[in-house]
Coordinates of C-alpha atoms in Angstrom, one line a residue:
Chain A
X1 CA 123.6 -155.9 -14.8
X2 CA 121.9 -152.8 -14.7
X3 CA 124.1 -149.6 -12.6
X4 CA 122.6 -147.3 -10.1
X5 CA 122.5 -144.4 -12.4
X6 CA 119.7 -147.3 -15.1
X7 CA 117.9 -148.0 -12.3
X8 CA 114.4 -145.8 -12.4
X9 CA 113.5 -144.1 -9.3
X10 CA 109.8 -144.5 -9.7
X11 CA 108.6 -147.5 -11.6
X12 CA 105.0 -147.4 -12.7
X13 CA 104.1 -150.7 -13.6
X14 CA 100.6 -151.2 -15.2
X15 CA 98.6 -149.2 -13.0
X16 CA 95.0 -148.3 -13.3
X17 CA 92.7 -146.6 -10.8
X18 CA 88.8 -147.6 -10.5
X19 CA 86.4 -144.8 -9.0
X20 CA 83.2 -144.8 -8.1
X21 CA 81.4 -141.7 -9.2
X22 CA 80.3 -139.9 -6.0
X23 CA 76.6 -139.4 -7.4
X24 CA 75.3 -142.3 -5.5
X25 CA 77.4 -142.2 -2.7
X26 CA 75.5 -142.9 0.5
X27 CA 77.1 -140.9 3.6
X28 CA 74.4 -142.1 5.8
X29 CA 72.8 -146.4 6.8
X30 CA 68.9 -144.6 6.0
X31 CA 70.2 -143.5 2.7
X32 CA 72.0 -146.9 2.0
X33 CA 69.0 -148.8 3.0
X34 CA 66.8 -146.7 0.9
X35 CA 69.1 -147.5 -2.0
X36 CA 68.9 -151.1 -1.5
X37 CA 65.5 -151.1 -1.6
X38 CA 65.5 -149.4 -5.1
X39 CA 67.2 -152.0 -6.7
X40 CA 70.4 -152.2 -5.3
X41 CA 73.4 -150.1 -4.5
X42 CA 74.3 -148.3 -7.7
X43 CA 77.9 -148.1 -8.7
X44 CA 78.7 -145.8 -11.7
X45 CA 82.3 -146.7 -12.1
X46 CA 85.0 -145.3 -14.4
X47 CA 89.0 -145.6 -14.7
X48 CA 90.6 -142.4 -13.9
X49 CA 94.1 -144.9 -14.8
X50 CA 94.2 -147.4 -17.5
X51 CA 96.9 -149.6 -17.5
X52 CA 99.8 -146.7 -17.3
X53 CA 103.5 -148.0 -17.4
X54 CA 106.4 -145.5 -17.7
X55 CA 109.7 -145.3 -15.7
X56 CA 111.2 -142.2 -14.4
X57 CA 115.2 -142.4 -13.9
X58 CA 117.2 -140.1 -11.4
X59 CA 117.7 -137.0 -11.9
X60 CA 114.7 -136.2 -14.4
X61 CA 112.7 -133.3 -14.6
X62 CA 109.5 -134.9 -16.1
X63 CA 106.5 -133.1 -16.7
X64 CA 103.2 -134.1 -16.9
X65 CA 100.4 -133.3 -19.3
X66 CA 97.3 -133.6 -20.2
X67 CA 93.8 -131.8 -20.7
X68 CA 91.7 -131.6 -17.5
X69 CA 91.0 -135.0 -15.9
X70 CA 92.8 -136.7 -18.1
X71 CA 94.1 -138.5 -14.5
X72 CA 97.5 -136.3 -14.1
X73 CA 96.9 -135.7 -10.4
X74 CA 95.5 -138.9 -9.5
X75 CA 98.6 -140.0 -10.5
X76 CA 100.3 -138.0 -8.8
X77 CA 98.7 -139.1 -5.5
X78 CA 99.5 -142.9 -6.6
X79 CA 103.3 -142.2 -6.5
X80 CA 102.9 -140.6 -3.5
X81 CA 101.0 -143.2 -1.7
X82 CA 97.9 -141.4 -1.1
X83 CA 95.7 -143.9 -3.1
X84 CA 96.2 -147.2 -3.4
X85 CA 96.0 -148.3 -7.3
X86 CA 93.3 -150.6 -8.0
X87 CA 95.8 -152.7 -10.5
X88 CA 99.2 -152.4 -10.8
X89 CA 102.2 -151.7 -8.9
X90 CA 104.6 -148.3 -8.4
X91 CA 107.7 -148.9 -6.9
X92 CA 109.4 -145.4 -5.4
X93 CA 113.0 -145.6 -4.2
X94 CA 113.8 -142.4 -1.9
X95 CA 112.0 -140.0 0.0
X96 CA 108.9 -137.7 -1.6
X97 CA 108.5 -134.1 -0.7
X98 CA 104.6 -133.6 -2.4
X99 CA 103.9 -130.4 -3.2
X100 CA 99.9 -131.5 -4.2
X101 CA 98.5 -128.1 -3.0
X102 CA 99.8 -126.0 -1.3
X103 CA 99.5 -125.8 2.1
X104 CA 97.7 -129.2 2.7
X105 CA 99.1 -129.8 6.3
X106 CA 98.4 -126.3 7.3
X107 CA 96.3 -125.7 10.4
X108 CA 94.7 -121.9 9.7
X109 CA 94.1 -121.1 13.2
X110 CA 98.1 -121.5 13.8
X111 CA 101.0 -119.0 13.0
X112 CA 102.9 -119.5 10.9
X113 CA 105.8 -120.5 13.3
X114 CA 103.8 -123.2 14.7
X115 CA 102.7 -124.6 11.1
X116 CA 106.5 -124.7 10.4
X117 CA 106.6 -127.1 12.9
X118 CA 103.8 -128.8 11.9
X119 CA 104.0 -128.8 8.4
X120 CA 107.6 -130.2 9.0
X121 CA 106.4 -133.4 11.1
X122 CA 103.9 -133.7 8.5
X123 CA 106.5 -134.4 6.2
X124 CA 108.2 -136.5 8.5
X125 CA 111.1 -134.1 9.6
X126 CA 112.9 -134.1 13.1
X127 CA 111.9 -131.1 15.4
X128 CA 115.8 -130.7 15.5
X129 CA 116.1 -130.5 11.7
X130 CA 113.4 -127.8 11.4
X131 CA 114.8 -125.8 14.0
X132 CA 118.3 -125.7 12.1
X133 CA 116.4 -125.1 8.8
X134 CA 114.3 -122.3 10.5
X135 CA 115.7 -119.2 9.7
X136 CA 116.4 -120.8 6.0
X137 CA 112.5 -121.2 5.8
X138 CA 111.4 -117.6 6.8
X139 CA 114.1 -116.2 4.7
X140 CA 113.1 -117.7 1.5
X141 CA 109.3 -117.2 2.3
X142 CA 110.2 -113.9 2.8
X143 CA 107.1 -113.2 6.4
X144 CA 109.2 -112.2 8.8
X145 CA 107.4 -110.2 10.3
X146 CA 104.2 -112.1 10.1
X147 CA 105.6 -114.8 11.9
X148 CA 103.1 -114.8 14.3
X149 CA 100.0 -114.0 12.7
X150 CA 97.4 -116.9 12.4
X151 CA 97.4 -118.1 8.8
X152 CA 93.7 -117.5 8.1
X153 CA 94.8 -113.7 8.1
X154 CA 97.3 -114.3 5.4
X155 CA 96.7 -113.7 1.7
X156 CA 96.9 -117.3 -0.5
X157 CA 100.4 -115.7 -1.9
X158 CA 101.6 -115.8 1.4
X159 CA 100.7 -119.0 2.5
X160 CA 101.6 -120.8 -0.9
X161 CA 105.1 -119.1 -0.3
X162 CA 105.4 -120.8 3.3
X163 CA 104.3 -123.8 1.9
X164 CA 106.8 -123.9 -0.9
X165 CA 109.8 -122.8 1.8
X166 CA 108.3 -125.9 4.3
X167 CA 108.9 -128.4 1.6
X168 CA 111.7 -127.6 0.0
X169 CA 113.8 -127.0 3.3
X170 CA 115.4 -130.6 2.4
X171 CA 117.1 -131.9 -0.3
X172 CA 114.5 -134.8 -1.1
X173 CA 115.0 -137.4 -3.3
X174 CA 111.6 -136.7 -5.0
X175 CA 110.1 -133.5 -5.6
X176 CA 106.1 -133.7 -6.4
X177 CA 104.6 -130.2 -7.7
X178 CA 101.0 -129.9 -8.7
X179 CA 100.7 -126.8 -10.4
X180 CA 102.0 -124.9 -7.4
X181 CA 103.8 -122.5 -9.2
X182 CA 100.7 -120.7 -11.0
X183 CA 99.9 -119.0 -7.4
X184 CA 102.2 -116.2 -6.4
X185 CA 103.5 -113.2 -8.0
X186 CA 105.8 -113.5 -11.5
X187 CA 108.8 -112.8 -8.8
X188 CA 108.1 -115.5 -6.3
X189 CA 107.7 -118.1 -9.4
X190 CA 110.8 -117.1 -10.5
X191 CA 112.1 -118.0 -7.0
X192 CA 110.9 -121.5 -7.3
X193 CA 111.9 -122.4 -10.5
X194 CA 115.6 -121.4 -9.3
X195 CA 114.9 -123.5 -6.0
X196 CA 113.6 -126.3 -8.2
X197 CA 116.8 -125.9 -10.9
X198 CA 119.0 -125.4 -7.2
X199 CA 117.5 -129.2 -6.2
X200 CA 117.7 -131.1 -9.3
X201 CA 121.6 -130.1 -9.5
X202 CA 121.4 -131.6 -6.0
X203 CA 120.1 -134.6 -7.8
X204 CA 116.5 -134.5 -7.2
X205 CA 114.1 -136.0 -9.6
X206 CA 111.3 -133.7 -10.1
X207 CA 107.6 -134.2 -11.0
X208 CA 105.5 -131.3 -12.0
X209 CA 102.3 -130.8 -13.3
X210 CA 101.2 -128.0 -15.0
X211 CA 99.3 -126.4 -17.6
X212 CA 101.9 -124.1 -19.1
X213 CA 103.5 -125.6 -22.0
X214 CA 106.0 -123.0 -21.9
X215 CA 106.8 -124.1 -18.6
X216 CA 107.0 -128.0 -19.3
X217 CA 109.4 -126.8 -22.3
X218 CA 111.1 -124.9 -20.1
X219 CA 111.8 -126.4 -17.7
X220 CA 111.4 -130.9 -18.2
X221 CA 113.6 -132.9 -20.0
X222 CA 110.8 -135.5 -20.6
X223 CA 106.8 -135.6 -20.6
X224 CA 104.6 -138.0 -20.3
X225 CA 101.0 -137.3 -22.1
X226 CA 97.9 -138.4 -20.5
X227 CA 94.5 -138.7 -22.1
X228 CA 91.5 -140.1 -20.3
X229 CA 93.5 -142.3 -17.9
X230 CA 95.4 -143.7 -21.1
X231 CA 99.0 -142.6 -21.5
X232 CA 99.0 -141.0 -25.1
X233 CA 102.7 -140.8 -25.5
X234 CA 106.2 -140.6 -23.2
X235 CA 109.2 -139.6 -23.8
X236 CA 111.7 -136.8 -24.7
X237 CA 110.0 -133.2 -24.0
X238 CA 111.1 -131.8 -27.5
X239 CA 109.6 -135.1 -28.7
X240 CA 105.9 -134.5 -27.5
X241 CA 104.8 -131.3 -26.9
X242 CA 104.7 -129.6 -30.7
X243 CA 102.2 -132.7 -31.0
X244 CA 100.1 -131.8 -27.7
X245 CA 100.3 -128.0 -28.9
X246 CA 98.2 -129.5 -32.1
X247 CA 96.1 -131.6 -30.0
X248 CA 92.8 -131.5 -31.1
X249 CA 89.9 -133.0 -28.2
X250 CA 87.8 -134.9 -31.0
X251 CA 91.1 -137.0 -31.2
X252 CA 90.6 -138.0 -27.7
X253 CA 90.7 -141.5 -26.1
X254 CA 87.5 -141.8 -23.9
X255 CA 88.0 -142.9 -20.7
X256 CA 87.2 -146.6 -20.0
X257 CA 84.3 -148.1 -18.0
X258 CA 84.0 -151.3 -16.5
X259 CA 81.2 -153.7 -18.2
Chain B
X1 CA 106.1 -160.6 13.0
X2 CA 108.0 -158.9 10.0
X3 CA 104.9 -156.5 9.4
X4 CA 104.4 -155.9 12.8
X5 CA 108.2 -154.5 13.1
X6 CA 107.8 -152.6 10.0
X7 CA 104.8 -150.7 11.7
X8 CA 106.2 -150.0 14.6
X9 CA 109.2 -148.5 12.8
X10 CA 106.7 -146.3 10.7
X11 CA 105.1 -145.4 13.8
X12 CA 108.2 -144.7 15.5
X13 CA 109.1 -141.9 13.0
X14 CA 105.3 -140.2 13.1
X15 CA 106.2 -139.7 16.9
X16 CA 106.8 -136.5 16.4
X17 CA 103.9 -135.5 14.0
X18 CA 102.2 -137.1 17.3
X19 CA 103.7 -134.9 19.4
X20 CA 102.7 -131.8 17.8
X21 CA 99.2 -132.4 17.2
X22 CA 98.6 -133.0 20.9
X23 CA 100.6 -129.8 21.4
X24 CA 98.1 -128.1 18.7
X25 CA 95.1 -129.6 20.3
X26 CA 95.9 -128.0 23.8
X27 CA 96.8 -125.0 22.1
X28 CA 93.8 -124.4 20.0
X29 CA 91.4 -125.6 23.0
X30 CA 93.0 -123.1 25.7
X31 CA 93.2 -120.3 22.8
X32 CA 91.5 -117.1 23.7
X33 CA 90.5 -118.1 27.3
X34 CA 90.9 -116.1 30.1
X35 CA 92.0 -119.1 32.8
X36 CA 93.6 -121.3 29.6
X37 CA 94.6 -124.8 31.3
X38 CA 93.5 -124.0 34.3
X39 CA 90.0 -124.9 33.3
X40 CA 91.2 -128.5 32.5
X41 CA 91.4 -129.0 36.4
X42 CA 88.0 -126.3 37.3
X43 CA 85.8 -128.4 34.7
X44 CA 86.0 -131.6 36.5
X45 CA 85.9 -130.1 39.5
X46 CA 82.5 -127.3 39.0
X47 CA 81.1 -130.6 37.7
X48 CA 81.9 -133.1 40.3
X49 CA 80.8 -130.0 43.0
X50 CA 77.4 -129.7 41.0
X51 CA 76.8 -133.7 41.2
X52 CA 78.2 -133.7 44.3
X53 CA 75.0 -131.4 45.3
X54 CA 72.3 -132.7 42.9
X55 CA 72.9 -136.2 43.8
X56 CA 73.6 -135.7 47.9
X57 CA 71.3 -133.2 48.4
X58 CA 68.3 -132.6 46.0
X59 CA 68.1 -136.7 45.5
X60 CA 69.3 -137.9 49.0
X61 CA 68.9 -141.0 48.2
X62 CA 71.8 -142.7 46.1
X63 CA 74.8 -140.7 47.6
X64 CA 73.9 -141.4 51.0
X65 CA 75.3 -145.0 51.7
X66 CA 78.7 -144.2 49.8
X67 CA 81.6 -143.5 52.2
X68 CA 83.2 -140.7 50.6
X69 CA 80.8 -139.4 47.7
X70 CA 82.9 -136.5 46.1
X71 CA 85.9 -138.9 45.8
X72 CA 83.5 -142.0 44.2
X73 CA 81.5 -139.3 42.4
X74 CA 84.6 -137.6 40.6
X75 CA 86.7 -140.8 39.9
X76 CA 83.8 -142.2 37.8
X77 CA 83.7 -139.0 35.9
X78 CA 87.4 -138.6 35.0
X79 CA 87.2 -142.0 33.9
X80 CA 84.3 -142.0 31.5
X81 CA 85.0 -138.4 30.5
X82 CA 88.3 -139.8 29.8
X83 CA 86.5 -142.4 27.6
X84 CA 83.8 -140.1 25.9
X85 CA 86.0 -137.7 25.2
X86 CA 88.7 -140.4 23.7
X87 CA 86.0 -142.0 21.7
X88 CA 84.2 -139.5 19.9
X89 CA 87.1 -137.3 19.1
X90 CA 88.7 -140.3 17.4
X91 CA 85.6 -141.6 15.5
X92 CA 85.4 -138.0 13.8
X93 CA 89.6 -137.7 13.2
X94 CA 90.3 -139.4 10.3
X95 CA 87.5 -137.7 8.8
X96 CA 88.7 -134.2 9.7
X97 CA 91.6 -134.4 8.7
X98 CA 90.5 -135.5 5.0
X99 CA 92.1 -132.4 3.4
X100 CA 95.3 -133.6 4.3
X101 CA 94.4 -137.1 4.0
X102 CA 93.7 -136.9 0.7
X103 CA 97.0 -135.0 -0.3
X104 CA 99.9 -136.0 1.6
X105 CA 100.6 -140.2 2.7
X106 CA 100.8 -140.4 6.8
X107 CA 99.5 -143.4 8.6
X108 CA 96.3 -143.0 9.3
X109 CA 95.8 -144.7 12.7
X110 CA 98.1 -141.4 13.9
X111 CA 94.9 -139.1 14.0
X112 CA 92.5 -141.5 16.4
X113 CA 95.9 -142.0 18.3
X114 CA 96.2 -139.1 18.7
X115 CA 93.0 -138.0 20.1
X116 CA 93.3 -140.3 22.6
X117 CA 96.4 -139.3 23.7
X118 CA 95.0 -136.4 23.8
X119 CA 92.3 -137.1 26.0
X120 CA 94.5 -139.1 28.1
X121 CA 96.9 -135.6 29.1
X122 CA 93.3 -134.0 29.5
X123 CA 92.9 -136.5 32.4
X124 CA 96.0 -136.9 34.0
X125 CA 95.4 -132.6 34.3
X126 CA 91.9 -133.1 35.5
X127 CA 94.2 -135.7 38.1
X128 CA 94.5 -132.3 39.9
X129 CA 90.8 -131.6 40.5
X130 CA 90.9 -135.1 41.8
X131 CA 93.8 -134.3 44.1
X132 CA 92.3 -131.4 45.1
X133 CA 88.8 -133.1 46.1
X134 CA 90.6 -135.9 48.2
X135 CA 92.5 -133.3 50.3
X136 CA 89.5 -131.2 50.9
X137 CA 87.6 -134.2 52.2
X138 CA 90.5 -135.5 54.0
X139 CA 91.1 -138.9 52.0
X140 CA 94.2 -140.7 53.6
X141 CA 96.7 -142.0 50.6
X142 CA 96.9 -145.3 50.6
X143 CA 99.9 -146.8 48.9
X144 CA 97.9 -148.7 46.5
X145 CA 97.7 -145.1 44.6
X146 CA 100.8 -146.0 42.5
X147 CA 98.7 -148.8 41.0
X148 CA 96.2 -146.4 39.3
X149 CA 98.5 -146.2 36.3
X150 CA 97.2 -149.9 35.4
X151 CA 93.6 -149.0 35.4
X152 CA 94.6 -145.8 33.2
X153 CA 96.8 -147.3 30.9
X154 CA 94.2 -150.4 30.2
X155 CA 91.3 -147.8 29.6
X156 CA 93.5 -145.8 27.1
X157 CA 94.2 -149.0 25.5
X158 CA 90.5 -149.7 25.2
X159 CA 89.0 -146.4 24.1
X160 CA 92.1 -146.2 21.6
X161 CA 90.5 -149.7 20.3
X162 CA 86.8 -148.2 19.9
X163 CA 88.4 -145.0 18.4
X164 CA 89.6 -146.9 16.1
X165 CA 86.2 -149.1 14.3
X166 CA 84.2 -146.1 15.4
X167 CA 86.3 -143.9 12.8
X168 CA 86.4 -146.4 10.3
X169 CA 82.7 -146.6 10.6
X170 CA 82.0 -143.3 10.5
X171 CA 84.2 -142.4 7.2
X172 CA 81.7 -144.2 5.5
X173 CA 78.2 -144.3 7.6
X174 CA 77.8 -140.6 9.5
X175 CA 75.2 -141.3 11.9
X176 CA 77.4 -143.6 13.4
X177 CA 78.4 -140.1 15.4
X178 CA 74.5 -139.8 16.3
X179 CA 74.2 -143.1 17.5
X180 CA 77.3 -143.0 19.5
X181 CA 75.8 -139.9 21.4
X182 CA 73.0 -141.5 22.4
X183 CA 74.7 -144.8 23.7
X184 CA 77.3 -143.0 25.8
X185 CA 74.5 -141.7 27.7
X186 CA 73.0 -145.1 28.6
X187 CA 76.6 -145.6 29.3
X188 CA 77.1 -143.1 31.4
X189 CA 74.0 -144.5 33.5
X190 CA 75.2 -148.2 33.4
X191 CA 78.5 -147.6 34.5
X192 CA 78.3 -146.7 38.4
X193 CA 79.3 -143.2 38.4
X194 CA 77.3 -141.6 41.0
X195 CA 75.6 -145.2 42.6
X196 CA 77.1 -147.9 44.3
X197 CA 75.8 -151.2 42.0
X198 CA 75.5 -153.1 45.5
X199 CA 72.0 -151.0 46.2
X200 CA 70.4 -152.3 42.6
X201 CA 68.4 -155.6 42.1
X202 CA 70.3 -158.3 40.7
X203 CA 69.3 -157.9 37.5
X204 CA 70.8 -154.2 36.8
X205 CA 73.6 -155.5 38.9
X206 CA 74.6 -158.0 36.4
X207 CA 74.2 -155.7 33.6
X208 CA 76.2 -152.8 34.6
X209 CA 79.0 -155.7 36.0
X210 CA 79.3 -156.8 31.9
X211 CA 80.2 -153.1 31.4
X212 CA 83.8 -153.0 30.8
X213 CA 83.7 -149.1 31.9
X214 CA 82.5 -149.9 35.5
X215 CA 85.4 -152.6 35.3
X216 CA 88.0 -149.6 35.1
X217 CA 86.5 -147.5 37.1
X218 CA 86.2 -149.7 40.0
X219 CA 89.7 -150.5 39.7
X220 CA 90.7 -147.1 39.9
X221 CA 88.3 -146.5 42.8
X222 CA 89.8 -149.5 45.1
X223 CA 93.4 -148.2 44.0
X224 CA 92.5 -144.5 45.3
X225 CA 90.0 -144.4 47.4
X226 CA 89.5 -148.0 49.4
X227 CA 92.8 -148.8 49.2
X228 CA 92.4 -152.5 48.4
X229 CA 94.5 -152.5 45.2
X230 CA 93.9 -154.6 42.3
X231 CA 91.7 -158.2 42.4
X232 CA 92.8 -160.9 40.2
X233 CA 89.7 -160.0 38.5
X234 CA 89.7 -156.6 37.9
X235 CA 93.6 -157.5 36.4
X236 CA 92.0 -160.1 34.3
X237 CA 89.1 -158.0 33.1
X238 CA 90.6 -154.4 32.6
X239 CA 93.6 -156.3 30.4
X240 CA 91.1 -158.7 28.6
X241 CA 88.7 -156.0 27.4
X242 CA 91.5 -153.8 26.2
X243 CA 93.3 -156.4 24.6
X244 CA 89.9 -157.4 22.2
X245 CA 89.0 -153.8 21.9
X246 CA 92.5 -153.1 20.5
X247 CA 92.6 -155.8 18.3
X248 CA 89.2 -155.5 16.6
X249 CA 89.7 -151.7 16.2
X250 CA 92.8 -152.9 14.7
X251 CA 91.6 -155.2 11.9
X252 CA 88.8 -152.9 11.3
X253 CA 91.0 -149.8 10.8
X254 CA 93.4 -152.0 8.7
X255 CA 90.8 -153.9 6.7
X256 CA 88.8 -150.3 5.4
X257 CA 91.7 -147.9 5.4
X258 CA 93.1 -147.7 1.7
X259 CA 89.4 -147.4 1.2
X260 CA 88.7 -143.8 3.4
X261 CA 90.3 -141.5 0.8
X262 CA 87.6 -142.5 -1.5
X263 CA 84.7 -141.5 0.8
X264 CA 86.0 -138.8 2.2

């Protein structure tokens, strides 16, 4: 009988993704019609997933890697229920706080007061909560006195610091971060990673992306490696990345396509 | 029934998400405007006082055997402004909201939702012009006013259910937008707004009476203004369009939606 603490938190269980490549998308009926005149409706498809199975348990800090589109933030958007795999299954016990850049629920012609509030319902908060997590939120973002300026007058620093503040003002069982912390000044990262480290004490499992190995030693305890939708390798951080570090792209898997 | 709970209790805690769109819809509409929400009551009103002129005056022809032509003239237009507005601000919602769509997971049915709502608080504030036209013109209140809520509700219902296969259309087909344009205005003409159906040829007659939009705003007209309340049939017929629209929007949202972040 397996015990809370053996129990993964996020189970992904054979999952692959199936895209269509967008260059014969047709965004209007003339230009679909036209296409099925010309022999049909072209699909170029390709899997951004193929078959990925890995199991993160509580309390991890596991990093992601992986050259670019090698499928690490489609992933990413899988766990957090954003896409719906085309195979496969992930199971997520707890609640998500995603992190997937910055500032996606932020309305620019809002202040930032209002996109507190916003942002907050977005993420599925109580009114209530924010309010008693206000003060918290502009502290750490460190704007108060541009509070009321609409955020299309803010600099991406500022608004990647309000965005950080908004969704870490809970303790969430998950923590998703997609390279967030390569925007800001060397100070402000410093201030998430502590936030981050503050969380996982809390007992938050953390995801992150990023292309910093320095980082990913740093700061995750294990790594998952993945290579054209394939996942290379999993496991211990100390493990994996001297190999990744050596990695050479002639080595690389290529991505699958359907016959 | 279990999946049906389970939505519910999703949708349950969105409400506030809900909440504070609406409140950044108004926000962002009245932004930067002299009169703000007070032009949510002069709109309606400049318009129906426009129409009121065009169609009593220049025309003289249409208005003149309708008892009370400001009051008929303005009803219709709350109404299918109501509708219009509901519609076509939900067919383009999903899409709009796509950066966000595509980062964060929230039900997606809580954007066309939420422009109707939207449109529906638009209305009950354009309620005032309304209020305003009847006590210029001296319109006794008949008691059958409280019943006006039916016809309302039953139209939000509907447009709600259009919102919702129009903006599943149009994540994947654009001109869907174009074409809906162009048929709200042959709407607009087939629904009674400024005519009485009773002074067209049996033929237009029985086209504009399989318009579910003259339906509604009938209703709301014998609630408010003839004070005859609600017929069995208008009852039937406002619940029985709403119920279909709702349902087919429904499985037409459900059926394409895990497909929408791939087109957007």
């Amino acid at each position: 009988m397996a015990t809370q603490d053996t129990t993964p938190i996020i189970t992904v269980d054979h999952v692959s993704m199936r895209f269509n490549l967008a260059k014969e998308k047709q965004e209007s009926l003339k230009e679909y019609f036209v296409a099925l005149t010309h022999g049909g409706v072209r699909f170029d498809e390709f899997f951004a997933l193929s078959d990925v199975s890995f199991a993160i348990m509580p309390g991890d800090f596991y990093g992601l890697i992986g050259l670019n589109g090698s499928g690490k933030s489609t992933l990413l958007k899988i766990i957090s229920g954003v896409y719906k795999p085309s195979a496969g299954k992930v199971t997520v016990r707890g609640t998500i706080a995603p992190l997937i850049e910055l500032g996606a629920g932020f309305d620019m012609d809002l202040t930032a007061r209002e996109n507190i509030y916003l942002n907050g319902t977005v993420l599925g908060y109580t009114p209530k909560y924010i309010t008693s997590k206000f003060d918290e939120i502009v502290a750490f973002s460190e704007l108060e006195e541009f509070l009321d300026v609409p955020l299309k007058n803010y600099s991406s620093g500022m608004v990647a610091r309000l965005a950080f503040a908004v969704a870490t003002m809970t303790k969430p069982d998950i923590l998703i971060a997609d390279e967030i912390l390569s925007v800001g000044d060397f100070l402000f990262q410093q201030k998430c990673e502590a936030r981050m480290a503050e969380l996982m004490s809390g007992g938050t499992t953390v995801i992150l992306v990023s292309h910093s190995i320095e980082q990913i030693e740093r700061m995750c305890n294990k790594v998952a490696w993945l290579d054209h939708g394939h996942l290379r390798r999993n496991g211990l951080t100390a493990d994996i990345t001297p190999e990744y570090r050596h990695f050479d792209k002639t080595e690389s898997i290529p991505a699958d396509k359907p016959e | 029934m279990q999946t049906i709970k389970n939505n519910l209790q999703a949708f349950w805690r969105y409400r506030y998400l809900l909440q504070n769109l609406i409140t950044r819809d108004f926000k962002l509409k009245y932004r930067r405007s002299a009169l703000g929400v007070a032009w949510s009551v002069l709109n309606p009103l400049l318009t129906c006082l426009v129409m009121v002129a065009v169609f009593g005056s220049l025309f003289n022809s249409r208005g003149n055997g309708i008892e009370n032509f400001a009051v008929f003239l303005i009803i219709g237009q709350l109404m299918f402004n109501f509708f219009r507005e509901g519609t076509s601000m939900a067919m383009e919602s999903v899409l709009k909201n796509a950066p966000l769509l595509r980062k964060i997971y929230i039900p997606k049915y809580i954007f066309p939702v939420e422009k109707v709502c939207f449109a529906l608080v638009n209305c009950l504030f354009s309620m005032l012009a309304l209020a305003i036209v009847m006590l210029v013109t001296w319109t006794p209140i008949a008691p059958t006013f409280l019943l006006s809520v039916y016809p309302l509700a039953m139209l939000a219902v509907f447009s709600l259910g259009v919102g919702l296969l129009l903006s599943s259309w149009y994540v994947f087909f654009r001109d869907v937008m174009h074409m809906w344009e162009v048929f709200c205005t042959l709407l607009a003409y087939g629904s009674a707004i400024f005519y009485d159906p009773s002074q067209m040829t049996g033929m237009v007659q029985t086209i504009i009476r399989i318009n579910p939009l003259y339906w509604y705003i009938t209703s709301l007209r014998s609630c408010l203004l003839w004070g005859d309340g609600l017929t069995p049939n208008m009852l039937l017929i406002d619940f029985l369009c709403a119920a279909i629209s709702l349902l087919v929007g429904l499985w037409a949202f459900r059926k394409n939606q895990d497909k929408f972040v791939l087109y957007m």
